[in-house]
Amino acid sequence: MSKYKGYGEILRIVRISRDMKKNQVAKNKKIATSYLSELEQGKKSISTKKLAELLKIYNITSVELTELYEYHKELENLDKTKRYQLTLLKALEMYVK
């Protein structure tokens, strides 16, 4: 099992911040849409190779992804919607830099 399993929700937030649909990502890297869905829901883990491919598509570094993950964890006392919104804003800020 990969150490990146907990990053599914963050990968979803990053994908959305890049205004990408699952089928666009799946088509781009020959990843099944169902696998991407399960990954983002935390039901699947991801290999380092596939993660690197997604990071390239999303134009984000592994350091930035980890920063978003840690930020999201810090917000665990907030309700799910607020937590999601704040993490999405942070992802958008990273994208426009």
Short mmCIF file of C-alpha atoms in Angstrom, two decimals, residues 1-15 22 25-26 29-55 57-58 65 69:
data_model
loop_
_atom_site.label_atom_id
_atom_site.label_comp_id
_atom_site.label_asym_id
_atom_site.label_seq_id
_atom_site.Cartn_x
_atom_site.Cartn_y
_atom_site.Cartn_z
CA MET A 1 0.00 0.00 0.00
CA SER A 2 1.20 3.46 -0.85
CA LYS A 3 1.92 6.16 1.67
CA TYR A 4 -0.11 8.51 -0.53
CA LYS A 5 -3.55 7.01 0.18
CA GLY A 6 -4.58 9.94 2.40
CA TYR A 7 -3.88 12.43 -0.37
CA GLY A 8 -6.97 11.55 -2.43
CA GLU A 9 -9.11 14.41 -1.16
CA ILE A 10 -6.27 16.86 -1.70
CA LEU A 11 -5.74 15.60 -5.25
CA ARG A 12 -9.44 16.19 -5.87
CA ILE A 13 -9.20 19.73 -4.53
CA VAL A 14 -6.15 20.41 -6.70
CA ARG A 15 -7.90 18.99 -9.79
CA LYS A 22 -12.03 13.62 -14.08
CA VAL A 25 -7.33 13.75 -16.43
CA ALA A 26 -8.16 10.11 -17.13
CA LYS A 29 -2.78 9.94 -18.63
CA LYS A 30 -4.72 6.81 -19.52
CA ILE A 31 -6.06 6.48 -15.99
CA ALA A 32 -9.53 5.01 -15.63
CA THR A 33 -12.08 7.57 -14.47
CA SER A 34 -13.36 5.01 -11.95
CA TYR A 35 -9.84 4.63 -10.50
CA LEU A 36 -9.47 8.41 -10.22
CA SER A 37 -12.85 8.61 -8.45
CA GLU A 38 -11.87 5.90 -5.98
CA LEU A 39 -8.49 7.53 -5.43
CA GLU A 40 -10.09 10.89 -4.66
CA GLN A 41 -12.57 9.22 -2.28
CA GLY A 42 -9.71 7.57 -0.37
CA LYS A 43 -10.70 4.06 -1.46
CA LYS A 44 -7.53 3.49 -3.52
CA SER A 45 -3.89 4.29 -3.03
CA ILE A 46 -1.56 5.60 -5.72
CA SER A 47 1.92 4.62 -6.81
CA THR A 48 4.72 7.14 -6.75
CA LYS A 49 4.89 6.99 -10.56
CA LYS A 50 1.17 7.74 -11.05
CA LEU A 51 1.33 10.47 -8.42
CA ALA A 52 4.21 12.11 -10.27
CA GLU A 53 2.15 12.00 -13.49
CA LEU A 54 -0.83 13.63 -11.79
CA LEU A 55 1.34 16.32 -10.21
CA ILE A 57 -0.81 17.39 -15.11
CA TYR A 58 -1.93 19.59 -12.20
CA LEU A 65 0.87 18.93 -2.38
CA TYR A 69 -2.31 18.15 2.87
#
